[in-house]
Coordinates of C-alpha atoms and ligand atoms in Angstrom, one line a residue:
X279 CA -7.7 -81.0 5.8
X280 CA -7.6 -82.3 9.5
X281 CA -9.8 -81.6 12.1
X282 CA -8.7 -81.5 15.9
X283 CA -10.5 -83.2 18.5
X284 CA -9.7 -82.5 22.2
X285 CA -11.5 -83.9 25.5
X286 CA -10.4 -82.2 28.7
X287 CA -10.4 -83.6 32.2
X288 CA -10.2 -81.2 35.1
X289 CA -9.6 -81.9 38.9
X290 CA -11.0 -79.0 40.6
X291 CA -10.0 -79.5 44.5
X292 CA -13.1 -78.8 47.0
X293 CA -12.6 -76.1 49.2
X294 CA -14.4 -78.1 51.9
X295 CA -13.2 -77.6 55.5
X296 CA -12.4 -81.6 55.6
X297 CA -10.8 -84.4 53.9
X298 CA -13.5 -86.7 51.8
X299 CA -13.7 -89.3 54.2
X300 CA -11.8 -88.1 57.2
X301 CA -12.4 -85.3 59.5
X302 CA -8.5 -84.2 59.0
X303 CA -8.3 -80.3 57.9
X304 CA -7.7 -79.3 54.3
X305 CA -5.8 -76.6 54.8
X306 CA -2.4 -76.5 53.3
X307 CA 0.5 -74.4 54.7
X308 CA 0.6 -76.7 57.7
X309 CA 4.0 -79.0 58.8
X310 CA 4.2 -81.8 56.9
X311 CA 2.4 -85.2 57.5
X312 CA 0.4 -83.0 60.2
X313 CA -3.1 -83.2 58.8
X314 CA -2.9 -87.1 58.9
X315 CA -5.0 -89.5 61.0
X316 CA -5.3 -93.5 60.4
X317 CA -7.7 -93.2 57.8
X318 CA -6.0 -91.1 55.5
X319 CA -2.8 -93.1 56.0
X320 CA -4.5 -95.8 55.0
X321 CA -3.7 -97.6 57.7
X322 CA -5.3 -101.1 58.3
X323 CA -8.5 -101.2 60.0
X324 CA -9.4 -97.3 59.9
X325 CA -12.8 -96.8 57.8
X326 CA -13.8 -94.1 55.9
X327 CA -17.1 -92.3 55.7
X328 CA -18.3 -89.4 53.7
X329 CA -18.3 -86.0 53.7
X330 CA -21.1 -84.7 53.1
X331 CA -20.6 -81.6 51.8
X332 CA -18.5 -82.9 48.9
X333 CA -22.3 -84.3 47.9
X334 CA -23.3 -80.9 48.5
X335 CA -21.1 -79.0 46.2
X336 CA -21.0 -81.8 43.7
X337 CA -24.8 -80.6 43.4
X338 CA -24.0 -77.4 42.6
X339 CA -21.5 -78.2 40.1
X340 CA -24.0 -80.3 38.4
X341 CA -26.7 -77.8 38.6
X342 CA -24.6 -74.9 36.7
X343 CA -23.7 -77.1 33.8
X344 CA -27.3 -78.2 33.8
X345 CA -26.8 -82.3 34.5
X346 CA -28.3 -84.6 35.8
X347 CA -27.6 -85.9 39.1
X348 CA -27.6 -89.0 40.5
X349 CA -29.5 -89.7 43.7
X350 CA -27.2 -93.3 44.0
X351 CA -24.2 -93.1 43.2
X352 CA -21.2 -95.5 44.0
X353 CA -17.4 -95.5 45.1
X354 CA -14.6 -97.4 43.2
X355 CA -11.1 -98.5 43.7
X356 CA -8.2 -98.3 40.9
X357 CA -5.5 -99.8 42.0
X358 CA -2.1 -98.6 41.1
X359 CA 1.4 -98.1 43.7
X360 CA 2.6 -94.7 44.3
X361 CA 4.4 -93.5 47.3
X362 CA 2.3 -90.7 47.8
X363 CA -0.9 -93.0 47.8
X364 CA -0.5 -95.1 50.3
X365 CA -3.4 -97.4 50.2
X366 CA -2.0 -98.0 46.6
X367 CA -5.4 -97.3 45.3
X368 CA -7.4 -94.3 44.5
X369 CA -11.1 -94.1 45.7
X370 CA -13.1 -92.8 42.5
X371 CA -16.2 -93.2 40.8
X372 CA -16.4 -95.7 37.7
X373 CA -19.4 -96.4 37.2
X374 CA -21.8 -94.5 38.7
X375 CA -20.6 -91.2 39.0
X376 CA -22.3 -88.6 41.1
X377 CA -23.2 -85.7 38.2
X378 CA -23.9 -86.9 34.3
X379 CA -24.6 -85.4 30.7
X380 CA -23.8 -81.7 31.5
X381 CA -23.1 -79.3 29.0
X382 CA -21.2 -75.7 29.0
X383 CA -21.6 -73.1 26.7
X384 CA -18.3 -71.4 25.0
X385 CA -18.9 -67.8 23.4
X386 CA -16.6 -66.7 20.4
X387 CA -15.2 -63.0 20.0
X388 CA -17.8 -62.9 16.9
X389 CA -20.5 -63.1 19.1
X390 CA -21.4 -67.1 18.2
X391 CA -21.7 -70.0 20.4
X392 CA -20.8 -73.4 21.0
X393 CA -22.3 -76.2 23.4
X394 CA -19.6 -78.7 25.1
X395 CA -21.1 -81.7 26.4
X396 CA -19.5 -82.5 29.8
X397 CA -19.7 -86.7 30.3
X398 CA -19.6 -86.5 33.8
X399 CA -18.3 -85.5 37.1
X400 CA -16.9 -87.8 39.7
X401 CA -15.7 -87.8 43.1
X402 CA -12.4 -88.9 44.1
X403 CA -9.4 -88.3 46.7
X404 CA -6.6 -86.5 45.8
X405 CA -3.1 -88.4 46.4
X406 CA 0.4 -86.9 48.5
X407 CA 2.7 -85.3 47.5
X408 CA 6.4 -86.6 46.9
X409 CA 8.6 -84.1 47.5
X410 CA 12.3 -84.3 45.7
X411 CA 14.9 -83.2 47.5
X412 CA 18.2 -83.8 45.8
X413 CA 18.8 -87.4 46.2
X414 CA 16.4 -87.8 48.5
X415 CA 12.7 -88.1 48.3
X416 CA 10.1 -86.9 50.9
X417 CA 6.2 -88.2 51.4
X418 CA 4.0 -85.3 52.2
X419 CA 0.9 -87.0 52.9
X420 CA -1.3 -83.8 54.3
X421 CA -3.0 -83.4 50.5
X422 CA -3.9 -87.0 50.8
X423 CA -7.4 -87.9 50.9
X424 CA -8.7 -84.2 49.7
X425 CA -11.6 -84.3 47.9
X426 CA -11.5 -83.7 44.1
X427 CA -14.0 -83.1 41.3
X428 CA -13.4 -84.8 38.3
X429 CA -15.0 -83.1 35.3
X430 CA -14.6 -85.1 32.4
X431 CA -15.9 -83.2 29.0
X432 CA -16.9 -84.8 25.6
X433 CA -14.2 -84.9 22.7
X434 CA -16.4 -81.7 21.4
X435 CA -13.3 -79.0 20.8
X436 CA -12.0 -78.5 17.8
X437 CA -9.3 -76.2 18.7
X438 CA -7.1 -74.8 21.5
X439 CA -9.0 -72.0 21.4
X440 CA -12.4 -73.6 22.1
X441 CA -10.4 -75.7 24.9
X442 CA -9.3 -72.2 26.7
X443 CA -13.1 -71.1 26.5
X444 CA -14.4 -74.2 27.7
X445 CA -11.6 -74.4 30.6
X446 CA -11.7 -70.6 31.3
X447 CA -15.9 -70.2 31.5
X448 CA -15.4 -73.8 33.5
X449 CA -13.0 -72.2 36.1
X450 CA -15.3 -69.1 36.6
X451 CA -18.0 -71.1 37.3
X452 CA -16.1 -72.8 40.0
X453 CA -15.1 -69.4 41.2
X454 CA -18.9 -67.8 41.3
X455 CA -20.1 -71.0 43.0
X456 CA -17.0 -71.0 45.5
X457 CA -17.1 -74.5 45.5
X458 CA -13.3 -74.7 45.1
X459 CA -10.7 -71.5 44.8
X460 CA -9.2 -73.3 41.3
X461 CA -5.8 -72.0 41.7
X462 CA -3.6 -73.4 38.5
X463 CA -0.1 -72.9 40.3
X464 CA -1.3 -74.1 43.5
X465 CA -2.5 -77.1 41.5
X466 CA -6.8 -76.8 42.6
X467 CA -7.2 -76.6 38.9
X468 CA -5.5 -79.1 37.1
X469 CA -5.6 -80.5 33.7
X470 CA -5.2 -83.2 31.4
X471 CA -5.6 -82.5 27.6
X472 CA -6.9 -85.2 25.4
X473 CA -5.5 -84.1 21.6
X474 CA -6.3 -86.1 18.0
X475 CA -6.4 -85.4 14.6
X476 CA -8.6 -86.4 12.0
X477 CA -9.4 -86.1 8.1
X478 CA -12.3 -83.2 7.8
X479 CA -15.6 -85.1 7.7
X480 CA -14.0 -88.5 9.0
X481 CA -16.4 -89.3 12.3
X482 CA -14.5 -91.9 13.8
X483 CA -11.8 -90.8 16.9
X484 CA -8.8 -91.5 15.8
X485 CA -5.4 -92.5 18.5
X486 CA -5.7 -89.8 21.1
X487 CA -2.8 -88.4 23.3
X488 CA -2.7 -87.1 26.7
X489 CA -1.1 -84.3 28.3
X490 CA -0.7 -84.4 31.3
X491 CA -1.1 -81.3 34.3
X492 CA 0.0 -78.5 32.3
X493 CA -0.5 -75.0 34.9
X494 CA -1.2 -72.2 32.8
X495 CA -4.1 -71.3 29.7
X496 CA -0.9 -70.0 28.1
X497 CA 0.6 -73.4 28.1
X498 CA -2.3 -75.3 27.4
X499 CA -2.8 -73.5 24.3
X500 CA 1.0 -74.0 23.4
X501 CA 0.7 -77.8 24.0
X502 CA -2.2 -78.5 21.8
X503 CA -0.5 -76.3 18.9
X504 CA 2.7 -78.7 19.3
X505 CA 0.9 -81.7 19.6
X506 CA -1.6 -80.7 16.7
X507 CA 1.9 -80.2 14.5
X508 CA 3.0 -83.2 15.5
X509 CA 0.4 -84.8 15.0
X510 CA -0.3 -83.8 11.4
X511 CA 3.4 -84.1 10.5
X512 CA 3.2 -87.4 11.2
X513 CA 0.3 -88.3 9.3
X514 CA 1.7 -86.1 6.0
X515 CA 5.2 -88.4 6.3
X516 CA 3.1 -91.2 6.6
X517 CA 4.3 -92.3 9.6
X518 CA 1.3 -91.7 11.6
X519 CA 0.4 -95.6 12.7
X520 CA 4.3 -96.2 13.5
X521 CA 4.7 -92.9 15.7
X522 CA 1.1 -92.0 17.0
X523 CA 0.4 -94.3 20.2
X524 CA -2.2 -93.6 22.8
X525 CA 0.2 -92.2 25.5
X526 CA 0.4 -89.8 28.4
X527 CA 3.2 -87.2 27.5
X528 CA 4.5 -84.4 29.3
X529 CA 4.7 -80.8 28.0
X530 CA 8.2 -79.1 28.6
X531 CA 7.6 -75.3 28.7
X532 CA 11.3 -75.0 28.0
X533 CA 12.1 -77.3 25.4
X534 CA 8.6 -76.2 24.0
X535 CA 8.3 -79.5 23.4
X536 CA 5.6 -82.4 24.3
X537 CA 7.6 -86.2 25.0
X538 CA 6.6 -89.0 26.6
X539 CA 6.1 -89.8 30.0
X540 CA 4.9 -93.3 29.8
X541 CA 2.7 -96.0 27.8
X542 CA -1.7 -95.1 28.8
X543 CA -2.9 -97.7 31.1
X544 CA -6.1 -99.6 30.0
X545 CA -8.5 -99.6 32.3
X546 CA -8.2 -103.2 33.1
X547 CA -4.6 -102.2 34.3
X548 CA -6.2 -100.3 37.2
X549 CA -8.1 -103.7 38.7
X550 CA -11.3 -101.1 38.8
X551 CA -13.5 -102.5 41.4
X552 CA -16.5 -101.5 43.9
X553 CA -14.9 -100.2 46.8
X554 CA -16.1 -102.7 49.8
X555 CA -15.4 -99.6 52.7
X556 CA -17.7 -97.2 51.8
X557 CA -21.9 -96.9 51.5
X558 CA -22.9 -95.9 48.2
X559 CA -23.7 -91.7 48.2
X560 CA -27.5 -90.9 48.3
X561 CA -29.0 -87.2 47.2
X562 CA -31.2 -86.5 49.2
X563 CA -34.3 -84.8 48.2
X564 CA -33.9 -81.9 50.8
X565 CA -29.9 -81.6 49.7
X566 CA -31.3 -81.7 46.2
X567 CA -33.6 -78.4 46.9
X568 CA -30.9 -76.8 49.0
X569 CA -28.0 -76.8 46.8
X570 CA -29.5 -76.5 43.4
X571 CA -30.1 -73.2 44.5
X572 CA -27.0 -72.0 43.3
X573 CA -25.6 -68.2 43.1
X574 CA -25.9 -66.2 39.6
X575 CA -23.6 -67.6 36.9
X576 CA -21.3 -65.4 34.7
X577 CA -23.7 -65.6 31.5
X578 CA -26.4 -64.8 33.8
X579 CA -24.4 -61.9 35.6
X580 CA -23.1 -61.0 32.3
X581 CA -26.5 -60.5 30.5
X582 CA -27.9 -59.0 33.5
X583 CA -25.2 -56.4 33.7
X584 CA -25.9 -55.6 29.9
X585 CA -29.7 -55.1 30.6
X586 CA -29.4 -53.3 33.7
X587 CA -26.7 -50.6 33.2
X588 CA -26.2 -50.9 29.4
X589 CA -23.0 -52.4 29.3
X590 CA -22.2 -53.7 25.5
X591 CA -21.4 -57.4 25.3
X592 CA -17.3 -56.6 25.4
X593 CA -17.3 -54.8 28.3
X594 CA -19.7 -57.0 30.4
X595 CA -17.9 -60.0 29.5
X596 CA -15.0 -58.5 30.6
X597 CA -16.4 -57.7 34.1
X598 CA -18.1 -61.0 34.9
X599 CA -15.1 -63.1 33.4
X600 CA -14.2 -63.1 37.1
X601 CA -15.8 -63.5 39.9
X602 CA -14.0 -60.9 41.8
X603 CA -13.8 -57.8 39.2
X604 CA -17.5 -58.7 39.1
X605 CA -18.7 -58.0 42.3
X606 CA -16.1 -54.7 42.5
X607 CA -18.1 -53.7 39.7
X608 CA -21.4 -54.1 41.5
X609 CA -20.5 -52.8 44.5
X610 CA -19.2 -49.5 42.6
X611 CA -22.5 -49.1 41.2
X612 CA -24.2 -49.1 44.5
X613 CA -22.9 -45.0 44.1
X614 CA -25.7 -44.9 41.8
X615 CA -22.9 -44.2 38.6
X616 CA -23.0 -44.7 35.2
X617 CA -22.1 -48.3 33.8
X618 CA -20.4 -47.3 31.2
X619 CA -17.7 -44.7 33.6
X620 CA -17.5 -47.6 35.9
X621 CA -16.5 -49.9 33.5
X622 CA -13.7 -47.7 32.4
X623 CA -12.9 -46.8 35.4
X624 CA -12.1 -50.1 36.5
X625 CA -10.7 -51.9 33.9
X626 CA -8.9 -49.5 32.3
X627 CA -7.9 -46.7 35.3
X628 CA -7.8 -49.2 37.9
X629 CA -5.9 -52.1 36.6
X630 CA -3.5 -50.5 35.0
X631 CA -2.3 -49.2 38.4
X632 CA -2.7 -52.3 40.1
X633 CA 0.7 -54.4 39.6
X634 CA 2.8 -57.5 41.2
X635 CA 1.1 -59.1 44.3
X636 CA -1.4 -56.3 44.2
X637 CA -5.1 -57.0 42.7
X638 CA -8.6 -56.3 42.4
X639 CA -9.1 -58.6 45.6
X640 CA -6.3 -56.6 47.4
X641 CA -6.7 -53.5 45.5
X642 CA -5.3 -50.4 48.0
X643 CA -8.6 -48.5 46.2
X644 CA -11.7 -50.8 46.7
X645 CA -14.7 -50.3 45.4
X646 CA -16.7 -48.1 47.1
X647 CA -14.1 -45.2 46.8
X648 CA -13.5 -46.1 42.9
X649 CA -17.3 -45.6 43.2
X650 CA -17.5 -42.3 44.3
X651 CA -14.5 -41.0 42.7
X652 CA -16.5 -41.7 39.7
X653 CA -19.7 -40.0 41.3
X654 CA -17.6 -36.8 41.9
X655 CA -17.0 -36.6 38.7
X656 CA -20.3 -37.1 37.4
X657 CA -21.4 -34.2 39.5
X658 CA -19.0 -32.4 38.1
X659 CA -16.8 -31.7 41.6
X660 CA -13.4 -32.8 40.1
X661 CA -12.5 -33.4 36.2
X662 CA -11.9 -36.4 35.0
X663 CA -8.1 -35.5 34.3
X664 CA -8.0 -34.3 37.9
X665 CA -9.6 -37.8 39.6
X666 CA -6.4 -39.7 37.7
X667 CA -4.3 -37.8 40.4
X668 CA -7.0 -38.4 42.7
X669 CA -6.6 -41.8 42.1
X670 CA -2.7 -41.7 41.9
X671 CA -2.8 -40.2 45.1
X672 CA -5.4 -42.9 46.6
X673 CA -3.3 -45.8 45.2
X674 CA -0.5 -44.5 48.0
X675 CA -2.4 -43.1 50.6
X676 CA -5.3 -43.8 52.5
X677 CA -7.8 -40.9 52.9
X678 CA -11.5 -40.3 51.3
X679 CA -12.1 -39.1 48.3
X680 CA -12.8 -35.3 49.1
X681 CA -10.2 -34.5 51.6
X682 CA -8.1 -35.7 48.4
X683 CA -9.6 -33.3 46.2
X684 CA -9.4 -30.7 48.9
X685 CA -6.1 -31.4 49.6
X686 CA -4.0 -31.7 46.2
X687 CA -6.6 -28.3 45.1
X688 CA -8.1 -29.8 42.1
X689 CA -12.1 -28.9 43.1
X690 CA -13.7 -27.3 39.5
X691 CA -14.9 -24.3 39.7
X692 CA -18.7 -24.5 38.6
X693 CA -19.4 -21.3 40.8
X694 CA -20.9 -19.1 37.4
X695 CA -20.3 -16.1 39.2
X696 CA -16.1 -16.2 39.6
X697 CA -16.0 -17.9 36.1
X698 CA -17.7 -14.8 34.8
X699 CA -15.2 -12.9 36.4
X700 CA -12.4 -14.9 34.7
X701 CA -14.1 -14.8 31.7
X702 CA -14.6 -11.1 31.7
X703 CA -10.8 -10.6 32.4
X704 CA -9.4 -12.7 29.6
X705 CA -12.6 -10.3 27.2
X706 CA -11.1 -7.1 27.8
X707 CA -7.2 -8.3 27.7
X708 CA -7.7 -9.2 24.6
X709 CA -10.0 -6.5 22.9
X710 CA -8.0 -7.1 19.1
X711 CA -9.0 -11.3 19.2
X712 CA -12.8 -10.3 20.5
X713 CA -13.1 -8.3 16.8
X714 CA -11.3 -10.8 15.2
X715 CA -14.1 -13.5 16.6
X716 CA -17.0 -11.2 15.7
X717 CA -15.5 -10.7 12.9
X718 CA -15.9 -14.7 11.6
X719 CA -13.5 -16.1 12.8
X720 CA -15.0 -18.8 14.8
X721 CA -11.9 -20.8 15.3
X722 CA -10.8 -18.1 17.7
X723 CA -13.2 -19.6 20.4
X724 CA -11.5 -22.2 21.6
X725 CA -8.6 -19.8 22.1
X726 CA -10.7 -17.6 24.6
X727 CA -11.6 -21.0 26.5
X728 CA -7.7 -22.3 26.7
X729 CA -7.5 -18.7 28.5
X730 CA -10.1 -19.0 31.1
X731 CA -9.1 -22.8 31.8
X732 CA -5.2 -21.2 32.1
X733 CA -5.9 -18.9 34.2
X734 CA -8.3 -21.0 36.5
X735 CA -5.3 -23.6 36.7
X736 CA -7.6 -26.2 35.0
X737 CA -9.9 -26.3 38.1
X738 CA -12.7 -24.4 35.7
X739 CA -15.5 -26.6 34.4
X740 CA -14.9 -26.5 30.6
X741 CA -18.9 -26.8 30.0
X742 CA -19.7 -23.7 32.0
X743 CA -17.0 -21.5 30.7
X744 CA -18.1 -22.5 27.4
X745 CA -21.8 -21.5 28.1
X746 CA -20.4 -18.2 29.7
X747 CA -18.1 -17.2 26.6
X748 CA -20.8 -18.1 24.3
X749 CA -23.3 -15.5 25.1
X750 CA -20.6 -12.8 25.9
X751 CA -18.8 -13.2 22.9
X752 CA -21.8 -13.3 20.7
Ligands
ADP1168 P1 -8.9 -91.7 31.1 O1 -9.2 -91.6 32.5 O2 -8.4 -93.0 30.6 O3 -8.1 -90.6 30.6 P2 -11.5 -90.7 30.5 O4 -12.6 -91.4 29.8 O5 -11.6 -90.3 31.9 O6 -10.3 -91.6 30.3 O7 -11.2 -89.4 29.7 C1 -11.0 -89.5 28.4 C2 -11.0 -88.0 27.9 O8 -10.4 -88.1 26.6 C3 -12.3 -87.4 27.7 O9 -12.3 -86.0 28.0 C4 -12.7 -87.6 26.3 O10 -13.5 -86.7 25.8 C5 -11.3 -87.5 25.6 N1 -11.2 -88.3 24.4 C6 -11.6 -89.6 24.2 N2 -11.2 -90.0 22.9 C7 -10.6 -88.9 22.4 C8 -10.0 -88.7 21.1 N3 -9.9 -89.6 20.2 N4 -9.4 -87.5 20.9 C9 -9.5 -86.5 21.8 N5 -10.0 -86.7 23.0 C10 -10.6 -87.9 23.3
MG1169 MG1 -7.3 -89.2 31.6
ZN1170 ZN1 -7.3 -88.1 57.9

């Protein structure tokens, strides 16, 4: 009887080589307070200017989710005091934001849709970081000034689940266009969750709540389900108006428990205001033509994949959800394979052995030699039993493929005329099961092939000792 609505913001931290309107590095794992220069310290007098090439992937962005973007667009201030911001206002976009009116298809298990409109995506610089160290409190201020993308989607899911498409098909995107590496623990990925209730059929957006950085789909999913309860108790006691406030509340993954982290600010708490420093942000037609060129997109990849090498929709979503077990997949198919061994081969063979630290990106087998594992047992040089050793051996060690299978003995034996030999041997040993056979007793076959395999030490190829029996036994 109620509905959930949920709107999702996401900061997606550019992986540009400099700060949005300094030439200080991005890179993280540097001493503290190192990547710091006047402007980014906010220091009085130093001016910012632009980095391009957050216009540049901001293009991008907006191009995948099909937006339109905005030749002009315009910086902001919101003011608010923080120690890790030490201008005590963020730079942003209010007004005029740089992309607009996007949308993002979500696909269900069943094989349905669903179209989330995205409101827009704006630019703005990331803050500090206050780092708390027992009683004291530190000011890292190397993040400061990084540039963020703000994607801000329409109140359009009705469910955690919807909200974990939406955020997971967003997060690949960012991935395939490498416009941002959208780590969730290392925080380039964060994200607010916007939660309400309402009565089925009601259209009117009732108080909503926000979450605030939660760093994991698992937890995501968790908060919405506790805030949904909560929710919905609330409005069943009838207590809904006294205890249902638009606030920003914190999820406590071990309390399991959403609470409240302080009253929302209006908007006309933040003093929003054109910011007087900076030019506005023009597109330029030639950056427009260069960047909308943007790399194949999972859907794309994904129906691709299906057309190309008959991959069924499971399976090819499963390889393009990521960016990474994607282009392993491609590059195992360069060995001219079949899609379907590949896929297992990977995702079943493959990652199951791959544990810890250790992934597909990292992965002691890559993809080439998954490849032509594969391809020697398509041409029928090793079993498929035997490349699991293979592969258990790989995962260890470092040689090829075929001084493997030369080396732990596991090369079939395809040559006919040693597997008639075999076969003859097991005939005459066992004269009394041969009459038996002719005799009608079928079953007996797969007897005289457990033999031959037994005494080949598994290395015979089943399919030509079954050819071989067949016309001597008949
Ligand atoms: P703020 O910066 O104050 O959080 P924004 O407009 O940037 O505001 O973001 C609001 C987010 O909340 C959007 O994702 C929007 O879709 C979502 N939202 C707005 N109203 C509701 C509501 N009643 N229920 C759920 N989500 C909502
Ligand atoms: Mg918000
Ligand atoms: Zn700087």
């Amino acid at each position: 009887m109620f509905e959930v609505v949920i709107g999702l913001e996401v900061h997606v931290q550019l992986n540009t080589k400099s700060k949005l309107f300094c030439s200080c590095a991005t890179s993280f794992n540097h001493k503290q307070n190192t990547n710091t220069c006047p402007t980014c310290l906010a220091l009085p007098g130093a001016l910012p200017v632009l980095n391009k090439e957050v216009l540049h992937k901001s293009i991008m962005l907006g191009t995948a989710i099909d937006a339109t973007i905005n030749k002009t667009s315009y910086f902001d201030r919101k003011s608010y005091f923080y120690p890790d911001s030490p201008s005590a206002y963020q730079v942003t976009q209010l007004y005029t934001p740089v992309v607009e009116h996007g949308k993002l298809q979500i696909d269900f298990d069943d094989g349905t849709n669903k179209v989330i409109r995205v409101n827009r995506a704006h630019i703005e610089a990331d803050a500090g970081k206050n780092i708390h160290d027992g009683d004291i409190s530190k000011v890292d201020l190397n993040r400061a000034g990084t540039p963020l993308l703000e994607i801000v989607s329409e109140p359009d899911m009705s469910s955690a689940e919807e909200a974990i498409l939406y955020l997971k098909k967003l997060h690949s995107i960012i991935r395939y266009l490498d416009i941002g590496d959208a780590n969730m623990q290392e925080g380039s990925f964060r994200v607010d969750v916007n939660v309400s209730i309402r009565p089925k059929g009601d259209e009117k957006l009732y108080t909503r709540v926000e979450i605030k950085n939660i760093n994991s789909f698992k937890f995501i999913e968790k908060a919405i389900e506790l805030e949904v309860s909560r929710q919905s108790e609330a409005w069943e006691d009838g207590l809904y108006e006294e205890e249902i406030c638009q606030e920003t509340r914190l999820f406590d993954q071990v309390k399991n428990e959403t609470r409240s982290m302080r009253g929302k600010e209006e908007a006309a708490d933040y003093r929003y205001f054109p910011e007087p420093d900076l030019l506005k942000a023009v597109v330029t037609d030639e950056m427009l033509e260069k960047y909308s060129k943007i790399p194949e997109l999972p859907d794309e990849k994904r129906d691709r994949l299906m057309k190309e090498y008959g991959l069924n929709v499971y399976n090819a979503g499963v390889i393009t959800s990521s960016v990474e077990t994607a282009r392993f997949f491609e590059t195992m198919m360069q060995e001219g394979i079949s899609g379907k061994n590949a896929t297992t081969w990977l995702t079943v063979e493959l990652l199951a052995r791959l544990k810890g630290d250790v992934n597909i990106t990292n992965s002691p087998v890559d993809a080439k030699k998954l490849g032509f594992l594969v391809k020697r047992i398509e041409d029928k040089t090793i079993s498929g039993k035997a490349a699991k050793e293979v592969l258990d051996y790989l995962m260890e060690n470092d040689p090829d493929v075929d001084s493997v299978i030369e080396k732990l003995g596991l090369k079939q034996v395809t040559d006919t005329g040693a597997l008639e030999k075999m076969c003859n041997e097991i005939i005459s040993a066992n004269q009394d099961k041969v009459e038996q056979f002719r005799a009608g007793k079928e079953k007996l076959f797969g007897f005289f092939v457990g033999q031959v395999m037994k005494k080949s030490k598994g290395s015979a190829n089943p399919q030509v000792v079954n050819e071989i029996l067949k016309e001597k036994l008949s």
